[in-house]
């Protein structure tokens, strides 16, 4: 896996056609309105990030897109199809893969078995080829192939969670806090992999992150979420340069 530092200006592959469109989405937990009319687009070939403090609603947005919890109002469109009311298992079969917050790998299964679970979405059609590709991207997983997921380090578990998602050959990869709890060197490795998959494979990536510096440096475009609302948007470079973003999210974050 390349350890090269990420460039400040990622190469845009975006076509301008929204692959994922969120319009006026509201999500509730009981009587609490967690998302308050969220609008955003993720275009084909882009890396798009949503940044915000803990509790801003970022993970709720990610889970709502994937069907659990359901949006109470608004629409979520993927590749021109309304997926707002679809169950999560049907969404997963539409070439959307999610690496959830906290990794959520199968701790009692081996690394190999976890990767099998990811490949089951497309019925193991290209399993051997994809397995070798994941082992090339994450050599550590090849070394740990027969080790139980629950015995891996936090960084190795995050590698496994991303590799498991990639085993289904998604068009859209959704990542929820991939840097959470990881050492800085591992964070750089994870974000480099995301960048390479976007540039080399044309993978569209939707990322929610507390680590605003790394997320905005990586992303073509970003949104800022505060208390369940999108308050600001722009290119990653534009948002990094804004004084209000620097003071709220980047102090000491470099």
mmCIF file of C-alpha atoms in Angstrom:
data_model
loop_
_atom_site.group_PDB
_atom_site.id
_atom_site.type_symbol
_atom_site.label_atom_id
_atom_site.label_comp_id
_atom_site.label_asym_id
_atom_site.label_seq_id
_atom_site.Cartn_x
_atom_site.Cartn_y
_atom_site.Cartn_z
ATOM 1 C CA UNK A 1 0.000 0.000 0.000
ATOM 2 C CA UNK A 2 1.385 3.373 -0.964
ATOM 3 C CA UNK A 3 2.522 5.575 1.865
ATOM 4 C CA UNK A 4 2.828 8.645 -0.338
ATOM 5 C CA UNK A 5 1.346 11.805 1.056
ATOM 6 C CA UNK A 6 -1.918 12.977 -0.431
ATOM 7 C CA UNK A 7 -1.728 15.907 -2.820
ATOM 8 C CA UNK A 8 -3.536 19.099 -1.872
ATOM 9 C CA UNK A 9 -5.695 19.008 -4.998
ATOM 10 C CA UNK A 10 -7.328 15.656 -5.768
ATOM 11 C CA UNK A 11 -7.929 14.959 -9.421
ATOM 12 C CA UNK A 12 -11.619 15.331 -10.123
ATOM 13 C CA UNK A 13 -13.237 12.533 -12.095
ATOM 14 C CA UNK A 14 -16.734 13.835 -11.524
ATOM 15 C CA UNK A 15 -19.136 13.922 -14.444
ATOM 16 C CA UNK A 16 -21.549 16.422 -12.896
ATOM 17 C CA UNK A 17 -24.327 13.833 -12.928
ATOM 18 C CA UNK A 18 -25.664 13.179 -9.412
ATOM 19 C CA UNK A 19 -25.226 9.547 -8.476
ATOM 20 C CA UNK A 20 -26.758 10.232 -5.049
ATOM 21 C CA UNK A 21 -29.210 13.075 -4.434
ATOM 22 C CA UNK A 22 -30.703 13.900 -1.037
ATOM 23 C CA UNK A 23 -33.584 16.368 -1.017
ATOM 24 C CA UNK A 24 -35.363 17.796 2.020
ATOM 25 C CA UNK A 25 -34.669 14.730 4.169
ATOM 26 C CA UNK A 26 -35.961 14.735 7.722
ATOM 27 C CA UNK A 27 -35.284 11.887 10.134
ATOM 28 C CA UNK A 28 -36.699 11.472 13.623
ATOM 29 C CA UNK A 29 -35.796 9.449 16.689
ATOM 30 C CA UNK A 30 -39.147 9.358 18.391
ATOM 31 C CA UNK A 31 -40.159 13.012 18.659
ATOM 32 C CA UNK A 32 -36.606 14.301 18.194
ATOM 33 C CA UNK A 33 -35.875 15.656 14.713
ATOM 34 C CA UNK A 34 -32.327 14.532 13.988
ATOM 35 C CA UNK A 35 -32.150 15.673 10.345
ATOM 36 C CA UNK A 36 -33.815 18.942 9.399
ATOM 37 C CA UNK A 37 -34.378 19.137 5.659
ATOM 38 C CA UNK A 38 -30.982 17.985 4.406
ATOM 39 C CA UNK A 39 -30.052 18.620 0.751
ATOM 40 C CA UNK A 40 -26.854 17.325 -0.845
ATOM 41 C CA UNK A 41 -25.490 15.741 -4.016
ATOM 42 C CA UNK A 42 -22.742 13.212 -4.652
ATOM 43 C CA UNK A 43 -21.800 13.225 -8.322
ATOM 44 C CA UNK A 44 -20.414 10.249 -10.204
ATOM 45 C CA UNK A 45 -16.647 10.013 -9.635
ATOM 46 C CA UNK A 46 -16.493 12.438 -6.720
ATOM 47 C CA UNK A 47 -15.299 12.203 -3.158
ATOM 48 C CA UNK A 48 -17.785 14.173 -1.070
ATOM 49 C CA UNK A 49 -17.510 14.656 2.675
ATOM 50 C CA UNK A 50 -19.810 15.859 5.423
ATOM 51 C CA UNK A 51 -17.963 17.288 8.395
ATOM 52 C CA UNK A 52 -19.309 18.343 11.758
ATOM 53 C CA UNK A 53 -18.953 17.922 15.478
ATOM 54 C CA UNK A 54 -19.945 14.771 17.326
ATOM 55 C CA UNK A 55 -23.747 14.639 17.481
ATOM 56 C CA UNK A 56 -24.264 16.899 14.454
ATOM 57 C CA UNK A 57 -26.275 14.215 12.634
ATOM 58 C CA UNK A 58 -23.621 12.929 10.224
ATOM 59 C CA UNK A 59 -24.011 9.241 11.084
ATOM 60 C CA UNK A 60 -27.797 9.589 11.117
ATOM 61 C CA UNK A 61 -27.604 10.933 7.563
ATOM 62 C CA UNK A 62 -25.431 8.000 6.486
ATOM 63 C CA UNK A 63 -27.780 5.460 8.076
ATOM 64 C CA UNK A 64 -30.863 7.178 6.653
ATOM 65 C CA UNK A 65 -29.439 6.931 3.130
ATOM 66 C CA UNK A 66 -28.967 3.211 3.760
ATOM 67 C CA UNK A 67 -32.570 2.819 4.951
ATOM 68 C CA UNK A 68 -32.279 2.531 8.734
ATOM 69 C CA UNK A 69 -33.698 4.734 10.169
ATOM 70 C CA UNK A 70 -36.154 5.757 7.481
ATOM 71 C CA UNK A 71 -36.520 9.322 6.274
ATOM 72 C CA UNK A 72 -39.865 10.631 7.496
ATOM 73 C CA UNK A 73 -39.973 13.187 4.690
ATOM 74 C CA UNK A 74 -37.917 14.128 1.653
ATOM 75 C CA UNK A 75 -36.408 11.898 -1.033
ATOM 76 C CA UNK A 76 -33.170 9.970 -1.543
ATOM 77 C CA UNK A 77 -32.342 9.148 -5.153
ATOM 78 C CA UNK A 78 -29.545 6.831 -6.301
ATOM 79 C CA UNK A 79 -28.663 6.495 -9.963
ATOM 80 C CA UNK A 80 -32.000 8.046 -10.876
ATOM 81 C CA UNK A 81 -34.031 5.644 -8.683
ATOM 82 C CA UNK A 82 -35.960 6.650 -5.576
ATOM 83 C CA UNK A 83 -34.562 4.501 -2.732
ATOM 84 C CA UNK A 84 -36.194 6.425 0.136
ATOM 85 C CA UNK A 85 -38.501 3.584 1.164
ATOM 86 C CA UNK A 86 -36.365 0.603 0.172
ATOM 87 C CA UNK A 87 -35.119 -1.807 2.870
ATOM 88 C CA UNK A 88 -31.377 -1.821 3.555
ATOM 89 C CA UNK A 89 -30.736 -5.230 1.974
ATOM 90 C CA UNK A 90 -32.203 -4.053 -1.328
ATOM 91 C CA UNK A 91 -30.107 -0.875 -1.227
ATOM 92 C CA UNK A 92 -26.978 -2.981 -0.670
ATOM 93 C CA UNK A 93 -27.727 -4.879 -3.887
ATOM 94 C CA UNK A 94 -27.668 -1.650 -5.902
ATOM 95 C CA UNK A 95 -23.855 -1.376 -5.862
ATOM 96 C CA UNK A 96 -23.806 0.735 -2.710
ATOM 97 C CA UNK A 97 -21.493 -0.400 0.082
ATOM 98 C CA UNK A 98 -21.206 0.968 3.605
ATOM 99 C CA UNK A 99 -18.370 0.846 6.108
ATOM 100 C CA UNK A 100 -20.206 1.871 9.295
ATOM 101 C CA UNK A 101 -18.960 3.801 12.298
ATOM 102 C CA UNK A 102 -17.091 1.582 14.741
ATOM 103 C CA UNK A 103 -16.084 -0.877 11.970
ATOM 104 C CA UNK A 104 -18.679 -3.533 12.967
ATOM 105 C CA UNK A 105 -16.753 -6.409 11.503
ATOM 106 C CA UNK A 106 -17.720 -9.973 12.428
ATOM 107 C CA UNK A 107 -15.389 -10.463 15.374
ATOM 108 C CA UNK A 108 -15.670 -14.259 15.595
ATOM 109 C CA UNK A 109 -15.099 -14.742 11.889
ATOM 110 C CA UNK A 110 -11.657 -14.757 10.310
ATOM 111 C CA UNK A 111 -10.455 -12.009 8.021
ATOM 112 C CA UNK A 112 -11.072 -14.348 5.079
ATOM 113 C CA UNK A 113 -14.631 -15.090 6.214
ATOM 114 C CA UNK A 114 -15.376 -11.371 6.680
ATOM 115 C CA UNK A 115 -14.266 -10.763 3.112
ATOM 116 C CA UNK A 116 -16.491 -13.620 1.971
ATOM 117 C CA UNK A 117 -19.435 -11.849 3.603
ATOM 118 C CA UNK A 118 -18.679 -8.734 1.562
ATOM 119 C CA UNK A 119 -18.510 -10.756 -1.640
ATOM 120 C CA UNK A 120 -21.850 -12.446 -0.945
ATOM 121 C CA UNK A 121 -23.673 -9.297 -2.108
ATOM 122 C CA UNK A 122 -22.775 -10.070 -5.724
ATOM 123 C CA UNK A 123 -22.905 -13.852 -5.232
ATOM 124 C CA UNK A 124 -19.114 -14.365 -5.268
ATOM 125 C CA UNK A 125 -19.010 -13.620 -8.996
ATOM 126 C CA UNK A 126 -15.435 -12.317 -8.899
ATOM 127 C CA UNK A 127 -14.362 -13.509 -5.451
ATOM 128 C CA UNK A 128 -10.829 -14.749 -6.145
ATOM 129 C CA UNK A 129 -9.914 -11.716 -8.221
ATOM 130 C CA UNK A 130 -11.332 -9.316 -5.643
ATOM 131 C CA UNK A 131 -9.665 -11.155 -2.762
ATOM 132 C CA UNK A 132 -6.261 -10.732 -4.376
ATOM 133 C CA UNK A 133 -7.032 -7.081 -5.046
ATOM 134 C CA UNK A 134 -7.879 -6.496 -1.361
ATOM 135 C CA UNK A 135 -4.724 -8.277 -0.261
ATOM 136 C CA UNK A 136 -2.716 -6.055 -2.619
ATOM 137 C CA UNK A 137 -4.363 -2.911 -1.210
ATOM 138 C CA UNK A 138 -4.061 -4.088 2.402
ATOM 139 C CA UNK A 139 -1.099 -6.505 2.684
ATOM 140 C CA UNK A 140 -1.664 -6.708 6.450
ATOM 141 C CA UNK A 141 -4.966 -8.483 5.822
ATOM 142 C CA UNK A 142 -3.224 -11.155 3.792
ATOM 143 C CA UNK A 143 -0.907 -11.780 6.731
ATOM 144 C CA UNK A 144 -3.940 -12.013 9.046
ATOM 145 C CA UNK A 145 -6.242 -13.948 6.680
ATOM 146 C CA UNK A 146 -6.915 -16.799 9.131
ATOM 147 C CA UNK A 147 -7.015 -14.594 12.236
ATOM 148 C CA UNK A 148 -10.333 -13.733 13.889
ATOM 149 C CA UNK A 149 -11.481 -10.201 13.209
ATOM 150 C CA UNK A 150 -11.989 -9.445 16.875
ATOM 151 C CA UNK A 151 -8.292 -9.995 17.607
ATOM 152 C CA UNK A 152 -7.089 -7.411 15.061
ATOM 153 C CA UNK A 153 -5.864 -3.968 16.042
ATOM 154 C CA UNK A 154 -8.181 -1.001 15.493
ATOM 155 C CA UNK A 155 -6.363 -0.011 12.326
ATOM 156 C CA UNK A 156 -6.478 -3.543 10.961
ATOM 157 C CA UNK A 157 -10.202 -3.749 11.731
ATOM 158 C CA UNK A 158 -10.767 -0.522 9.781
ATOM 159 C CA UNK A 159 -8.807 -1.935 6.848
ATOM 160 C CA UNK A 160 -10.984 -5.038 7.017
ATOM 161 C CA UNK A 161 -14.213 -3.023 7.171
ATOM 162 C CA UNK A 162 -13.247 -1.069 4.047
ATOM 163 C CA UNK A 163 -12.003 -4.170 2.234
ATOM 164 C CA UNK A 164 -15.217 -6.023 3.074
ATOM 165 C CA UNK A 165 -17.215 -3.142 1.559
ATOM 166 C CA UNK A 166 -15.031 -3.086 -1.559
ATOM 167 C CA UNK A 167 -15.496 -6.837 -2.101
ATOM 168 C CA UNK A 168 -18.989 -6.133 -3.468
ATOM 169 C CA UNK A 169 -17.539 -3.905 -6.224
ATOM 170 C CA UNK A 170 -19.656 -0.871 -5.299
ATOM 171 C CA UNK A 171 -20.181 2.177 -7.459
ATOM 172 C CA UNK A 172 -20.710 4.206 -4.292
ATOM 173 C CA UNK A 173 -18.680 3.612 -1.124
ATOM 174 C CA UNK A 174 -20.104 5.178 2.044
ATOM 175 C CA UNK A 175 -17.646 5.594 4.918
ATOM 176 C CA UNK A 176 -18.699 6.612 8.431
ATOM 177 C CA UNK A 177 -15.841 8.024 10.542
ATOM 178 C CA UNK A 178 -13.059 5.836 9.081
ATOM 179 C CA UNK A 179 -10.387 7.682 11.098
ATOM 180 C CA UNK A 180 -12.125 7.309 14.474
ATOM 181 C CA UNK A 181 -9.762 6.122 17.199
ATOM 182 C CA UNK A 182 -6.850 5.439 14.856
ATOM 183 C CA UNK A 183 -3.219 6.533 15.087
ATOM 184 C CA UNK A 184 -2.220 9.365 12.701
ATOM 185 C CA UNK A 185 -0.060 7.100 10.522
ATOM 186 C CA UNK A 186 -2.932 4.637 10.046
ATOM 187 C CA UNK A 187 -5.304 7.513 9.251
ATOM 188 C CA UNK A 188 -2.964 8.670 6.451
ATOM 189 C CA UNK A 189 -2.830 5.135 5.066
ATOM 190 C CA UNK A 190 -6.620 4.763 5.097
ATOM 191 C CA UNK A 191 -7.194 8.110 3.390
ATOM 192 C CA UNK A 192 -4.526 7.325 0.797
ATOM 193 C CA UNK A 193 -6.351 4.108 -0.088
ATOM 194 C CA UNK A 194 -9.621 6.031 -0.496
ATOM 195 C CA UNK A 195 -7.893 8.558 -2.760
ATOM 196 C CA UNK A 196 -6.307 5.831 -4.894
ATOM 197 C CA UNK A 197 -9.570 3.930 -5.304
ATOM 198 C CA UNK A 198 -11.243 7.123 -6.480
ATOM 199 C CA UNK A 199 -8.484 8.116 -8.913
ATOM 200 C CA UNK A 200 -7.563 4.686 -10.286
ATOM 201 C CA UNK A 201 -10.915 2.892 -10.172
ATOM 202 C CA UNK A 202 -13.299 5.834 -10.529
ATOM 203 C CA UNK A 203 -14.996 4.897 -7.248
ATOM 204 C CA UNK A 204 -17.497 7.440 -5.946
ATOM 205 C CA UNK A 205 -17.048 8.037 -2.213
ATOM 206 C CA UNK A 206 -19.351 9.615 0.373
ATOM 207 C CA UNK A 207 -17.541 10.217 3.641
ATOM 208 C CA UNK A 208 -18.674 11.555 7.008
ATOM 209 C CA UNK A 209 -15.870 12.606 9.326
ATOM 210 C CA UNK A 210 -14.991 14.503 12.488
ATOM 211 C CA UNK A 211 -11.408 14.815 11.207
ATOM 212 C CA UNK A 212 -12.185 17.857 9.076
ATOM 213 C CA UNK A 213 -8.621 18.519 7.964
ATOM 214 C CA UNK A 214 -8.022 15.119 6.386
ATOM 215 C CA UNK A 215 -11.572 14.874 5.032
ATOM 216 C CA UNK A 216 -11.534 18.273 3.311
ATOM 217 C CA UNK A 217 -8.015 17.751 1.992
ATOM 218 C CA UNK A 218 -9.184 14.505 0.403
ATOM 219 C CA UNK A 219 -12.615 15.571 -0.877
ATOM 220 C CA UNK A 220 -13.575 17.289 -4.095
ATOM 221 C CA UNK A 221 -16.522 18.882 -2.296
ATOM 222 C CA UNK A 222 -17.712 19.150 1.274
ATOM 223 C CA UNK A 223 -20.723 20.018 3.402
ATOM 224 C CA UNK A 224 -20.782 21.266 6.987
ATOM 225 C CA UNK A 225 -23.504 19.891 9.257
ATOM 226 C CA UNK A 226 -24.600 21.545 12.486
ATOM 227 C CA UNK A 227 -27.496 20.208 14.579
ATOM 228 C CA UNK A 228 -28.978 18.182 11.715
ATOM 229 C CA UNK A 229 -28.760 20.944 9.111
ATOM 230 C CA UNK A 230 -26.353 21.680 6.270
ATOM 231 C CA UNK A 231 -24.961 25.140 7.040
ATOM 232 C CA UNK A 232 -22.218 25.490 4.438
ATOM 233 C CA UNK A 233 -20.883 23.812 1.291
ATOM 234 C CA UNK A 234 -18.067 24.228 -1.198
ATOM 235 C CA UNK A 235 -15.007 22.556 -2.594
ATOM 236 C CA UNK A 236 -12.709 20.945 -0.081
ATOM 237 C CA UNK A 237 -10.106 23.641 -0.749
ATOM 238 C CA UNK A 238 -12.651 26.437 -0.284
ATOM 239 C CA UNK A 239 -13.889 25.085 3.024
ATOM 240 C CA UNK A 240 -10.351 24.518 4.332
ATOM 241 C CA UNK A 241 -9.599 28.188 3.676
ATOM 242 C CA UNK A 242 -12.647 29.586 5.497
ATOM 243 C CA UNK A 243 -11.747 31.192 8.835
ATOM 244 C CA UNK A 244 -14.924 29.911 10.480
ATOM 245 C CA UNK A 245 -14.064 26.334 9.489
ATOM 246 C CA UNK A 246 -10.514 26.732 10.718
ATOM 247 C CA UNK A 247 -11.597 28.082 14.095
ATOM 248 C CA UNK A 248 -14.426 25.591 14.621
ATOM 249 C CA UNK A 249 -12.879 22.380 13.269
ATOM 250 C CA UNK A 250 -9.194 22.761 12.461
ATOM 251 C CA UNK A 251 -7.524 24.248 15.524
ATOM 252 C CA UNK A 252 -4.768 21.773 16.264
ATOM 253 C CA UNK A 253 -6.235 19.406 13.694
ATOM 254 C CA UNK A 254 -3.319 19.433 11.280
#
